[in-house]
DNA sequence: TGTACATCAGTGAACGCGCGTTCACTGATGTAC
DNA sequence: TGTACATCAGTGAACGCGCGTTCACTGATGTAC
């Protein structure tokens, strides 16, 4: 019995040693770096315009080192979109916790967000491109869209009856306004688009809030 | 004098004949066909994913025939975006004239529009891509964005005070909702996004309308 | 402790491919006389 | 009317280039003994 355990132990140690030649976590760190660079480049330059060689060299590696980490460009797209959206949801949680929905709206439609698509919302930067991706990729961000909607919904005043619908409309307005503002960036119109978007999103909340207690059973 | 006129006449006829060897309008018809195919393909597949050879062959021509018509792909992009948006503005005018702003909102966020990006709004299909184009191209669609806003603004009830801002918010909401609905197309969520977008856009109007006469001077 | 060995993240050249663009050529047409 | 000629939209092969991907190799490291 003891002998068997001894050998089993040895075998396990052997397997571990087989898996770890370079310092622990090195491969993971490289992969994280690649995903980070890709997530930024996809958002600022577009997916099709971002080549693997360029992403790898910005990550401090050569193009050949890509394939030990990812099976294909599509896999990188999937992982970096997921990471970008997860990070965004994390930041959203934080801002909702400290400043509520109003702070989130203003941060989303800020000039800073408009002028830095590479660090910003992947949906605003890539939605039409995403809609053209294969099913695997579409599932990855569709899940995150649902998550974001739920977070916004939960942050709305509890008096509002159909909070999911209001949350969805707010998301639509924010994404549309940010894209329009970016599309005409550099003009005075751009700032006005941001401002009217903020106002519209805020009113969606105050209007639903004001209406609900007065006509609690109205169904049209 | 008469002699001079005679020769001038001849010269003009000569210039005309120099310019027209094939049947009149043939070149223009080809060009229109190329622009039409490109406008559809850009919207459904994306700009970067649409190659010139493919566009030309769908238009019934070979790739070499592209350059008598356009100086570069960028020129085609500019012309086809302009054409697509001008067509859209024409259809918008028509629908506003017959059904008003409400009909326009419902047509924009219809399932048919969602499921046919190739024939639909070029802004919803391409905004992030457009924002990355060179200045010449950006001017082309920025002008159209202004035009569309003005059309929507003019179709709003005259009681509304800041009609331009409301029109801008409506556009943002419509574009964002259509993109989100397309991104999650095939799910039940997609239909709900369209519905909540319609409702939100309609409420932007009714709310602004209701508020304006009651508190005509309120400024916050 | 020193040496031989195994591992594997990363290198960098090469693959086939489709891109935007160029160019010598074709052939349908209109004009000249 | 018939023939020679000029025009030019369109053909189709070729250009250089960068793409995603493959692969034989390198060299820094950990293990065995």
CSV table of C-alpha atoms (C1' of nucleotides) in Angstrom, one decimal:
chain,number,residue,atom,x,y,z
A,1,UNK,CA,0.0,0.0,0.0
A,2,UNK,CA,2.7,2.5,1.0
A,3,UNK,CA,4.7,1.5,-2.0
A,4,UNK,CA,1.8,2.1,-4.3
A,5,UNK,CA,1.3,5.6,-2.8
A,6,UNK,CA,5.0,6.3,-3.2
A,7,UNK,CA,4.9,5.6,-6.8
A,8,UNK,CA,1.7,7.4,-7.4
A,9,UNK,CA,3.3,10.4,-5.8
A,10,UNK,CA,6.3,10.2,-8.0
A,11,UNK,CA,4.1,9.9,-11.1
A,12,UNK,CA,2.1,13.0,-10.1
A,13,UNK,CA,5.3,15.0,-9.5
A,14,UNK,CA,6.6,13.9,-12.8
A,15,UNK,CA,3.4,15.1,-14.6
A,16,UNK,CA,3.7,18.4,-12.9
A,17,UNK,CA,7.3,18.8,-13.8
A,18,UNK,CA,6.5,18.0,-17.4
A,19,UNK,CA,4.1,20.9,-17.5
A,20,UNK,CA,6.3,23.5,-16.1
A,21,UNK,CA,9.7,24.2,-17.6
A,22,UNK,CA,9.8,28.0,-17.7
A,23,UNK,CA,9.0,30.0,-14.6
A,24,UNK,CA,5.5,29.5,-13.3
A,25,UNK,CA,2.8,31.7,-15.0
A,26,UNK,CA,5.0,32.9,-17.8
A,27,UNK,CA,2.8,31.5,-20.5
A,28,UNK,CA,-0.3,32.8,-18.9
A,29,UNK,CA,1.2,36.3,-18.6
A,30,UNK,CA,2.1,36.3,-22.3
A,31,UNK,CA,-1.5,35.2,-23.2
A,32,UNK,CA,-2.9,37.9,-21.0
A,33,UNK,CA,-0.7,40.5,-22.7
A,34,UNK,CA,-1.8,39.3,-26.2
A,35,UNK,CA,-5.5,39.4,-25.3
A,36,UNK,CA,-5.1,42.9,-23.8
A,37,UNK,CA,-3.4,44.3,-26.9
A,38,UNK,CA,-6.0,42.7,-29.2
A,39,UNK,CA,-8.9,44.0,-27.2
A,40,UNK,CA,-7.6,47.5,-27.5
A,41,UNK,CA,-6.7,47.2,-31.1
A,42,UNK,CA,-9.9,45.6,-32.2
A,43,UNK,CA,-11.9,48.4,-30.5
A,44,UNK,CA,-9.8,51.3,-31.9
A,45,UNK,CA,-9.0,49.9,-35.4
A,46,UNK,CA,-11.7,47.4,-36.1
A,47,UNK,CA,-11.4,43.6,-36.1
A,48,UNK,CA,-10.6,43.1,-39.8
A,49,UNK,CA,-8.0,45.8,-39.8
A,50,UNK,CA,-6.1,44.3,-36.9
A,51,UNK,CA,-3.6,41.7,-38.0
A,52,UNK,CA,-2.0,39.0,-35.9
A,53,UNK,CA,1.6,40.0,-36.6
A,54,UNK,CA,0.9,43.6,-35.5
A,55,UNK,CA,-0.9,42.5,-32.3
A,56,UNK,CA,1.9,40.1,-31.4
A,57,UNK,CA,4.7,42.6,-32.0
A,58,UNK,CA,2.9,45.2,-29.8
A,59,UNK,CA,2.7,42.4,-27.2
A,60,UNK,CA,6.5,42.0,-27.5
A,61,UNK,CA,6.4,38.7,-29.3
A,62,UNK,CA,6.8,37.4,-32.9
A,63,UNK,CA,3.9,36.2,-35.0
A,64,UNK,CA,4.8,32.5,-34.6
A,65,UNK,CA,4.2,32.6,-30.9
A,66,UNK,CA,0.5,33.2,-31.5
A,67,UNK,CA,-0.5,29.5,-32.1
A,68,UNK,CA,0.7,28.0,-28.9
A,69,UNK,CA,-1.8,30.3,-27.2
A,70,UNK,CA,-4.7,30.4,-29.7
A,71,UNK,CA,-6.1,28.0,-32.2
A,72,UNK,CA,-7.1,30.7,-34.6
A,73,UNK,CA,-7.7,34.5,-34.9
A,74,UNK,CA,-11.4,33.7,-34.2
A,75,UNK,CA,-10.5,32.3,-30.8
A,76,UNK,CA,-8.5,35.4,-30.0
A,77,UNK,CA,-11.5,37.5,-31.1
A,78,UNK,CA,-13.8,35.5,-28.8
A,79,UNK,CA,-11.4,35.7,-25.8
A,80,UNK,CA,-10.6,39.4,-26.1
A,81,UNK,CA,-14.2,40.5,-26.6
A,82,UNK,CA,-15.2,38.4,-23.5
A,83,UNK,CA,-12.4,40.0,-21.5
A,84,UNK,CA,-13.2,43.5,-22.6
A,85,UNK,CA,-16.8,43.1,-21.8
A,86,UNK,CA,-16.1,41.4,-18.4
A,87,UNK,CA,-13.8,44.3,-17.5
A,88,UNK,CA,-16.5,46.7,-18.5
A,89,UNK,CA,-19.1,45.0,-16.4
A,90,UNK,CA,-16.7,45.1,-13.5
A,91,UNK,CA,-16.2,48.9,-13.9
A,92,UNK,CA,-20.0,49.3,-14.4
A,93,UNK,CA,-20.6,47.5,-11.1
A,94,UNK,CA,-18.2,49.8,-9.4
A,95,UNK,CA,-19.6,53.0,-10.7
A,96,UNK,CA,-23.2,51.8,-10.0
A,97,UNK,CA,-22.2,51.0,-6.4
A,98,UNK,CA,-20.7,54.4,-5.8
A,99,UNK,CA,-22.6,56.8,-8.0
A,100,UNK,CA,-25.7,54.9,-9.1
A,101,UNK,CA,-27.2,54.8,-12.6
A,102,UNK,CA,-26.8,58.6,-13.2
A,103,UNK,CA,-23.0,58.4,-12.7
A,104,UNK,CA,-22.9,55.4,-15.1
A,105,UNK,CA,-24.8,57.3,-17.8
A,106,UNK,CA,-22.6,60.3,-17.5
A,107,UNK,CA,-19.4,58.3,-17.6
A,108,UNK,CA,-20.6,56.3,-20.6
A,109,UNK,CA,-21.4,59.5,-22.6
A,110,UNK,CA,-18.4,61.4,-21.4
A,111,UNK,CA,-15.9,63.0,-23.8
A,112,UNK,CA,-13.2,60.8,-22.4
A,113,UNK,CA,-15.1,57.7,-23.4
A,114,UNK,CA,-15.9,59.1,-26.8
A,115,UNK,CA,-12.2,59.9,-27.4
A,116,UNK,CA,-10.8,56.6,-26.2
A,117,UNK,CA,-12.6,53.8,-28.0
A,118,UNK,CA,-9.7,51.5,-27.5
A,119,UNK,CA,-10.3,51.5,-23.7
A,120,UNK,CA,-14.1,51.8,-23.9
A,121,UNK,CA,-17.2,49.8,-24.5
A,122,UNK,CA,-16.7,47.0,-26.9
A,123,UNK,CA,-20.3,47.0,-28.0
A,124,UNK,CA,-20.2,50.7,-29.1
A,125,UNK,CA,-16.9,50.0,-30.9
A,126,UNK,CA,-17.8,46.8,-32.6
A,127,UNK,CA,-21.5,45.9,-32.6
A,128,UNK,CA,-22.0,45.8,-36.4
A,129,UNK,CA,-18.8,43.7,-36.7
A,130,UNK,CA,-19.9,41.4,-33.9
A,131,UNK,CA,-23.3,40.8,-35.6
A,132,UNK,CA,-21.3,39.4,-38.6
A,133,UNK,CA,-19.2,36.9,-36.5
A,134,UNK,CA,-19.9,33.2,-36.4
A,135,UNK,CA,-22.3,31.7,-33.8
A,136,UNK,CA,-19.6,30.9,-31.2
A,137,UNK,CA,-18.5,34.5,-31.0
A,138,UNK,CA,-22.0,35.8,-31.0
A,139,UNK,CA,-22.9,33.8,-28.0
A,140,UNK,CA,-19.9,35.1,-26.0
A,141,UNK,CA,-21.0,38.7,-26.2
A,142,UNK,CA,-24.8,38.0,-26.3
A,143,UNK,CA,-24.4,36.6,-22.8
A,144,UNK,CA,-22.6,39.8,-21.7
A,145,UNK,CA,-25.3,42.0,-23.2
A,146,UNK,CA,-27.8,40.2,-21.0
A,147,UNK,CA,-25.6,40.6,-18.0
A,148,UNK,CA,-25.1,44.3,-18.6
A,149,UNK,CA,-28.9,44.8,-19.0
A,150,UNK,CA,-29.5,43.0,-15.8
A,151,UNK,CA,-27.0,45.2,-13.9
A,152,UNK,CA,-28.5,48.4,-15.3
A,153,UNK,CA,-32.0,47.1,-14.6
A,154,UNK,CA,-31.1,46.3,-11.0
A,155,UNK,CA,-29.7,49.8,-10.5
A,156,UNK,CA,-33.0,51.5,-11.5
A,157,UNK,CA,-35.4,52.8,-8.9
A,158,UNK,CA,-37.5,49.9,-7.6
A,159,UNK,CA,-40.8,51.8,-8.3
A,160,UNK,CA,-40.3,51.3,-12.0
A,161,UNK,CA,-42.4,48.5,-13.2
A,162,UNK,CA,-40.8,47.3,-16.4
A,163,UNK,CA,-37.2,47.8,-15.4
A,164,UNK,CA,-35.8,45.4,-18.0
A,165,UNK,CA,-37.4,47.2,-20.8
A,166,UNK,CA,-36.2,50.6,-19.5
A,167,UNK,CA,-32.7,49.2,-19.0
A,168,UNK,CA,-32.7,47.9,-22.6
A,169,UNK,CA,-33.7,51.3,-23.9
A,170,UNK,CA,-31.1,53.1,-21.9
A,171,UNK,CA,-28.4,50.7,-23.3
A,172,UNK,CA,-29.6,51.3,-26.8
A,173,UNK,CA,-29.6,55.1,-26.4
A,174,UNK,CA,-26.1,55.1,-24.8
A,175,UNK,CA,-24.6,52.9,-27.5
A,176,UNK,CA,-26.2,54.8,-30.4
A,177,UNK,CA,-25.3,58.2,-29.0
A,178,UNK,CA,-21.7,57.3,-28.3
A,179,UNK,CA,-21.3,55.9,-31.8
A,180,UNK,CA,-22.9,59.0,-33.4
A,181,UNK,CA,-20.8,61.3,-31.3
A,182,UNK,CA,-17.6,59.4,-32.4
A,183,UNK,CA,-18.7,59.4,-36.0
A,184,UNK,CA,-18.9,63.2,-36.1
A,185,UNK,CA,-16.1,63.7,-33.6
A,186,UNK,CA,-14.4,67.0,-33.8
A,187,UNK,CA,-17.6,68.9,-34.6
A,188,UNK,CA,-19.7,70.9,-32.2
A,189,UNK,CA,-22.6,68.5,-33.0
A,190,UNK,CA,-20.6,65.7,-31.3
A,191,UNK,CA,-20.9,67.3,-27.9
A,192,UNK,CA,-24.6,68.0,-28.4
A,193,UNK,CA,-25.2,64.3,-29.2
A,194,UNK,CA,-23.6,63.3,-26.0
A,195,UNK,CA,-25.6,65.9,-24.0
A,196,UNK,CA,-28.9,64.9,-25.5
A,197,UNK,CA,-28.2,61.3,-25.0
A,198,UNK,CA,-27.5,61.9,-21.3
A,199,UNK,CA,-30.7,63.8,-21.0
A,200,UNK,CA,-32.8,61.2,-22.8
A,201,UNK,CA,-31.5,58.4,-20.7
A,202,UNK,CA,-32.1,60.3,-17.5
A,203,UNK,CA,-35.7,61.1,-18.6
A,204,UNK,CA,-36.4,57.5,-19.4
A,205,UNK,CA,-35.9,56.8,-15.7
A,206,UNK,CA,-37.7,59.8,-14.2
A,207,UNK,CA,-40.6,59.4,-16.5
A,208,UNK,CA,-41.1,55.7,-15.8
A,209,UNK,CA,-40.6,56.5,-12.1
A,210,UNK,CA,-43.2,59.3,-12.1
A,211,UNK,CA,-45.8,57.3,-14.1
A,212,UNK,CA,-45.8,54.0,-12.3
A,213,UNK,CA,-47.4,54.9,-8.9
A,214,UNK,CA,-50.1,57.0,-10.5
A,215,UNK,CA,-51.5,54.4,-12.9
A,216,UNK,CA,-50.3,51.1,-11.4
A,217,UNK,CA,-52.6,48.8,-13.4
A,218,UNK,CA,-52.7,50.5,-16.7
A,219,UNK,CA,-52.1,48.0,-19.4
A,220,UNK,CA,-52.1,49.0,-23.0
B,1,UNK,CA,-18.7,85.9,-88.5
B,2,UNK,CA,-20.8,83.1,-90.0
B,3,UNK,CA,-17.7,81.2,-90.9
B,4,UNK,CA,-16.5,81.4,-87.3
B,5,UNK,CA,-19.8,80.2,-86.0
B,6,UNK,CA,-19.7,77.3,-88.5
B,7,UNK,CA,-16.3,76.1,-87.4
B,8,UNK,CA,-17.2,76.6,-83.7
B,9,UNK,CA,-20.3,74.4,-84.3
B,10,UNK,CA,-18.1,71.7,-86.0
B,11,UNK,CA,-15.7,71.9,-83.1
B,12,UNK,CA,-18.4,71.4,-80.5
B,13,UNK,CA,-19.9,68.5,-82.4
B,14,UNK,CA,-16.4,66.9,-82.7
B,15,UNK,CA,-15.9,67.2,-78.9
B,16,UNK,CA,-19.3,65.6,-78.3
B,17,UNK,CA,-18.6,62.8,-80.6
B,18,UNK,CA,-15.2,62.2,-79.0
B,19,UNK,CA,-17.0,61.7,-75.7
B,20,UNK,CA,-19.6,59.2,-76.8
B,21,UNK,CA,-18.6,56.0,-78.6
B,22,UNK,CA,-20.8,53.4,-76.9
B,23,UNK,CA,-24.5,54.0,-76.5
B,24,UNK,CA,-25.4,57.0,-74.4
B,25,UNK,CA,-25.5,56.4,-70.7
B,26,UNK,CA,-23.8,53.0,-70.8
B,27,UNK,CA,-20.9,54.0,-68.6
B,28,UNK,CA,-23.2,55.8,-66.1
B,29,UNK,CA,-25.4,52.7,-65.9
B,30,UNK,CA,-22.4,50.5,-65.1
B,31,UNK,CA,-21.2,52.9,-62.4
B,32,UNK,CA,-24.6,53.0,-60.9
B,33,UNK,CA,-24.7,49.2,-60.8
B,34,UNK,CA,-21.3,49.1,-59.1
B,35,UNK,CA,-22.3,51.6,-56.5
B,36,UNK,CA,-25.6,49.7,-55.8
B,37,UNK,CA,-23.8,46.4,-55.3
B,38,UNK,CA,-21.1,48.0,-53.1
B,39,UNK,CA,-23.7,49.8,-50.9
B,40,UNK,CA,-25.5,46.6,-50.3
B,41,UNK,CA,-22.4,44.5,-49.7
B,42,UNK,CA,-20.7,47.0,-47.4
B,43,UNK,CA,-23.8,47.1,-45.2
B,44,UNK,CA,-24.3,43.4,-45.0
B,45,UNK,CA,-20.6,42.1,-44.9
B,46,UNK,CA,-18.7,45.2,-43.7
B,47,UNK,CA,-16.4,47.5,-45.7
B,48,UNK,CA,-13.1,45.7,-45.0
B,49,UNK,CA,-14.6,42.3,-45.9
B,50,UNK,CA,-16.0,43.5,-49.2
B,51,UNK,CA,-13.4,43.1,-52.0
B,52,UNK,CA,-13.4,45.0,-55.3
B,53,UNK,CA,-13.3,41.8,-57.4
B,54,UNK,CA,-16.3,40.4,-55.7
B,55,UNK,CA,-18.3,43.6,-56.0
B,56,UNK,CA,-17.4,43.9,-59.7
B,57,UNK,CA,-18.3,40.4,-60.6
B,58,UNK,CA,-21.7,40.7,-58.8
B,59,UNK,CA,-22.2,43.9,-60.9
B,60,UNK,CA,-21.5,41.7,-64.0
B,61,UNK,CA,-18.0,43.1,-64.7
B,62,UNK,CA,-14.4,42.1,-64.2
B,63,UNK,CA,-12.1,43.7,-61.7
B,64,UNK,CA,-10.2,45.7,-64.3
B,65,UNK,CA,-13.3,47.7,-65.2
B,66,UNK,CA,-13.3,49.3,-61.7
B,67,UNK,CA,-10.7,52.0,-62.4
B,68,UNK,CA,-12.3,53.8,-65.3
B,69,UNK,CA,-15.1,54.5,-62.8
B,70,UNK,CA,-13.3,55.1,-59.5
B,71,UNK,CA,-9.9,56.3,-58.5
B,72,UNK,CA,-9.7,54.0,-55.5
B,73,UNK,CA,-11.7,51.8,-53.2
B,74,UNK,CA,-12.0,54.8,-50.9
B,75,UNK,CA,-13.8,56.7,-53.6
B,76,UNK,CA,-16.3,53.9,-54.0
B,77,UNK,CA,-16.9,53.8,-50.3
B,78,UNK,CA,-17.6,57.5,-50.3
B,79,UNK,CA,-20.0,57.4,-53.2
B,80,UNK,CA,-21.9,54.3,-52.0
B,81,UNK,CA,-22.3,55.6,-48.5
B,82,UNK,CA,-23.6,58.9,-49.9
B,83,UNK,CA,-26.0,57.1,-52.2
B,84,UNK,CA,-27.2,54.7,-49.5
B,85,UNK,CA,-27.9,57.6,-47.1
B,86,UNK,CA,-29.5,59.8,-49.7
B,87,UNK,CA,-31.8,57.0,-50.7
B,88,UNK,CA,-32.6,56.5,-47.0
B,89,UNK,CA,-33.4,60.2,-46.5
B,90,UNK,CA,-35.7,60.0,-49.5
B,91,UNK,CA,-37.6,57.0,-48.0
B,92,UNK,CA,-37.6,58.8,-44.7
B,93,UNK,CA,-39.2,61.9,-46.3
B,94,UNK,CA,-41.9,59.7,-47.9
B,95,UNK,CA,-42.7,57.8,-44.7
B,96,UNK,CA,-42.8,61.1,-42.6
B,97,UNK,CA,-45.1,62.6,-45.2
B,98,UNK,CA,-47.6,59.8,-45.1
B,99,UNK,CA,-47.4,58.3,-41.6
B,100,UNK,CA,-45.5,60.9,-39.5
B,101,UNK,CA,-42.7,60.3,-37.0
B,102,UNK,CA,-44.5,57.4,-35.4
B,103,UNK,CA,-44.5,55.4,-38.7
B,104,UNK,CA,-40.9,56.2,-39.2
B,105,UNK,CA,-39.9,54.9,-35.8
B,106,UNK,CA,-41.9,51.7,-36.3
B,107,UNK,CA,-40.4,51.1,-39.8
B,108,UNK,CA,-36.9,51.7,-38.5
B,109,UNK,CA,-37.3,49.2,-35.6
B,110,UNK,CA,-39.2,46.7,-37.6
B,111,UNK,CA,-38.1,43.0,-37.9
B,112,UNK,CA,-37.8,43.5,-41.6
B,113,UNK,CA,-35.2,46.3,-41.2
B,114,UNK,CA,-33.4,44.2,-38.6
B,115,UNK,CA,-33.2,41.2,-40.9
B,116,UNK,CA,-32.1,43.0,-44.0
B,117,UNK,CA,-29.1,45.2,-43.1
B,118,UNK,CA,-28.0,45.2,-46.8
B,119,UNK,CA,-31.0,47.3,-47.8
B,120,UNK,CA,-31.2,49.3,-44.6
B,121,UNK,CA,-29.7,52.2,-42.7
B,122,UNK,CA,-26.0,52.6,-43.5
B,123,UNK,CA,-25.5,54.3,-40.1
B,124,UNK,CA,-26.7,51.3,-38.1
B,125,UNK,CA,-24.8,48.9,-40.3
B,126,UNK,CA,-21.5,50.8,-40.4
B,127,UNK,CA,-21.1,53.6,-37.8
B,128,UNK,CA,-18.0,52.3,-36.0
B,129,UNK,CA,-16.4,51.5,-39.4
B,130,UNK,CA,-17.3,55.0,-40.7
B,131,UNK,CA,-15.8,56.6,-37.6
B,132,UNK,CA,-12.4,55.1,-38.7
B,133,UNK,CA,-12.5,56.4,-42.2
B,134,UNK,CA,-10.4,59.3,-43.5
B,135,UNK,CA,-11.7,62.9,-43.3
B,136,UNK,CA,-13.2,63.0,-46.8
B,137,UNK,CA,-15.4,60.0,-46.2
B,138,UNK,CA,-16.4,61.2,-42.7
B,139,UNK,CA,-17.6,64.6,-44.1
B,140,UNK,CA,-19.8,62.8,-46.6
B,141,UNK,CA,-21.9,61.0,-44.0
B,142,UNK,CA,-21.6,63.7,-41.3
B,143,UNK,CA,-23.5,65.9,-43.7
B,144,UNK,CA,-26.2,63.3,-44.0
B,145,UNK,CA,-26.4,62.8,-40.3
B,146,UNK,CA,-27.2,66.5,-40.0
B,147,UNK,CA,-29.8,66.2,-42.8
B,148,UNK,CA,-31.5,63.2,-41.2
B,149,UNK,CA,-31.6,64.9,-37.8
B,150,UNK,CA,-33.2,68.0,-39.4
B,151,UNK,CA,-35.9,65.9,-41.1
B,152,UNK,CA,-36.8,64.1,-37.9
B,153,UNK,CA,-36.7,67.4,-36.0
B,154,UNK,CA,-39.1,69.0,-38.5
B,155,UNK,CA,-41.5,66.1,-38.2
B,156,UNK,CA,-41.8,66.5,-34.4
B,157,UNK,CA,-44.8,68.2,-32.9
B,158,UNK,CA,-44.3,71.9,-33.0
B,159,UNK,CA,-45.0,72.4,-29.3
B,160,UNK,CA,-41.7,70.7,-28.4
B,161,UNK,CA,-39.1,73.3,-27.5
B,162,UNK,CA,-35.8,71.7,-28.2
B,163,UNK,CA,-36.8,69.6,-31.2
B,164,UNK,CA,-33.2,69.2,-32.4
B,165,UNK,CA,-32.1,67.6,-29.2
B,166,UNK,CA,-35.1,65.3,-29.1
B,167,UNK,CA,-34.5,64.3,-32.7
B,168,UNK,CA,-30.9,63.6,-32.0
B,169,UNK,CA,-31.9,61.3,-29.0
B,170,UNK,CA,-34.4,59.5,-31.1
B,171,UNK,CA,-31.8,58.8,-33.8
B,172,UNK,CA,-29.4,57.5,-31.1
B,173,UNK,CA,-32.0,55.3,-29.7
B,174,UNK,CA,-33.1,53.9,-33.0
B,175,UNK,CA,-29.6,53.2,-34.2
B,176,UNK,CA,-28.5,51.6,-30.9
B,177,UNK,CA,-31.6,49.5,-30.6
B,178,UNK,CA,-31.4,48.2,-34.2
B,179,UNK,CA,-27.7,47.3,-33.7
B,180,UNK,CA,-28.3,45.5,-30.4
B,181,UNK,CA,-31.3,43.6,-31.9
B,182,UNK,CA,-29.2,42.5,-34.9
B,183,UNK,CA,-26.3,41.5,-32.6
B,184,UNK,CA,-28.6,39.1,-30.7
B,185,UNK,CA,-30.7,38.2,-33.7
B,186,UNK,CA,-32.4,34.9,-33.4
B,187,UNK,CA,-33.2,35.2,-29.7
B,188,UNK,CA,-36.3,36.3,-28.0
B,189,UNK,CA,-34.4,39.2,-26.6
B,190,UNK,CA,-34.0,40.7,-30.0
B,191,UNK,CA,-37.7,41.3,-30.5
B,192,UNK,CA,-37.9,42.9,-27.0
B,193,UNK,CA,-35.0,45.2,-27.8
B,194,UNK,CA,-36.9,46.5,-30.9
B,195,UNK,CA,-40.2,46.9,-28.9
B,196,UNK,CA,-38.5,48.8,-26.0
B,197,UNK,CA,-36.8,51.0,-28.5
B,198,UNK,CA,-40.0,51.9,-30.2
B,199,UNK,CA,-41.6,52.7,-26.8
B,200,UNK,CA,-38.6,54.8,-25.7
B,201,UNK,CA,-38.6,56.8,-28.9
B,202,UNK,CA,-42.3,57.4,-28.7
B,203,UNK,CA,-42.1,58.5,-25.1
B,204,UNK,CA,-39.3,61.0,-25.9
B,205,UNK,CA,-41.9,62.8,-28.0
B,206,UNK,CA,-44.9,62.5,-25.8
B,207,UNK,CA,-42.9,63.5,-22.7
B,208,UNK,CA,-41.3,66.6,-24.3
B,209,UNK,CA,-44.7,67.5,-25.7
B,210,UNK,CA,-46.5,67.2,-22.4
B,211,UNK,CA,-43.9,69.1,-20.5
B,212,UNK,CA,-43.3,72.0,-22.7
B,213,UNK,CA,-46.6,74.0,-22.3
B,214,UNK,CA,-46.8,73.4,-18.5
B,215,UNK,CA,-43.4,74.7,-17.6
B,216,UNK,CA,-42.4,76.9,-20.5
B,217,UNK,CA,-39.6,78.6,-18.8
B,218,UNK,CA,-38.1,76.0,-16.6
B,219,UNK,CA,-34.3,75.9,-17.0
B,220,UNK,CA,-32.3,73.4,-15.0
C,1,DT,C1',27.8,20.0,-7.0
C,2,DG,C1',28.2,19.0,-11.9
C,3,DT,C1',26.5,17.1,-16.1
C,4,DA,C1',23.2,15.2,-19.4
C,5,DC,C1',18.8,15.5,-20.7
C,6,DA,C1',13.8,16.8,-21.6
C,7,DT,C1',10.6,20.4,-22.1
C,8,DC,C1',8.3,23.9,-24.5
C,9,DA,C1',7.5,29.2,-25.1
C,10,DG,C1',9.0,31.6,-28.4
C,11,DT,C1',11.7,32.6,-33.1
C,12,DG,C1',11.5,33.7,-37.8
C,13,DA,C1',11.2,32.1,-42.5
C,14,DA,C1',8.0,30.3,-45.5
C,15,DC,C1',3.3,28.8,-47.2
C,16,DG,C1',-0.9,29.9,-50.2
C,17,DC,C1',-4.2,33.3,-50.7
C,18,DG,C1',-6.9,37.3,-51.7
C,19,DC,C1',-6.4,42.1,-51.5
C,20,DG,C1',-6.1,46.9,-54.2
C,21,DT,C1',-4.2,48.4,-58.2
C,22,DT,C1',-1.9,48.5,-63.0
C,23,DC,C1',-1.7,47.8,-67.8
C,24,DA,C1',-1.5,46.0,-72.5
C,25,DC,C1',-5.1,44.6,-75.1
C,26,DT,C1',-10.0,43.7,-77.2
C,27,DG,C1',-13.9,44.7,-79.6
C,28,DA,C1',-18.4,47.2,-80.1
C,29,DT,C1',-19.6,51.3,-81.6
C,30,DG,C1',-19.8,56.1,-84.0
C,31,DT,C1',-17.7,59.2,-87.4
C,32,DA,C1',-15.5,60.7,-91.8
C,33,DC,C1',-15.6,60.7,-96.4
D,1,DT,C1',-23.8,52.9,-99.1
D,2,DG,C1',-19.2,51.0,-97.9
D,3,DT,C1',-14.8,51.2,-95.8
D,4,DA,C1',-11.1,53.0,-92.8
D,5,DC,C1',-10.4,54.8,-88.7
D,6,DA,C1',-10.8,56.6,-83.7
D,7,DT,C1',-12.7,55.9,-79.3
D,8,DC,C1',-12.9,53.9,-74.9
D,9,DA,C1',-15.7,50.7,-71.6
D,10,DG,C1',-14.4,46.6,-70.4
D,11,DT,C1',-11.1,42.3,-70.2
D,12,DG,C1',-8.0,39.5,-67.7
D,13,DA,C1',-3.4,38.6,-66.4
D,14,DA,C1',0.0,40.4,-63.5
D,15,DC,C1',2.0,43.4,-59.7
D,16,DG,C1',3.6,43.9,-54.8
D,17,DC,C1',1.8,43.3,-50.3
D,18,DG,C1',0.0,41.8,-46.0
D,19,DC,C1',-3.0,38.4,-44.3
D,20,DG,C1',-3.7,33.9,-41.3
D,21,DT,C1',-1.3,29.9,-40.6
D,22,DT,C1',2.6,26.3,-40.4
D,23,DC,C1',6.9,24.5,-39.1
D,24,DA,C1',11.7,23.4,-38.2
D,25,DC,C1',14.4,25.2,-35.0
D,26,DT,C1',16.4,27.7,-30.6
D,27,DG,C1',17.6,28.4,-26.0
D,28,DA,C1',16.2,29.2,-21.2
D,29,DT,C1',14.8,26.5,-17.8
D,30,DG,C1',13.9,22.4,-14.4
D,31,DT,C1',14.9,17.5,-13.4
D,32,DA,C1',17.6,13.3,-12.8
D,33,DC,C1',21.2,11.2,-10.8
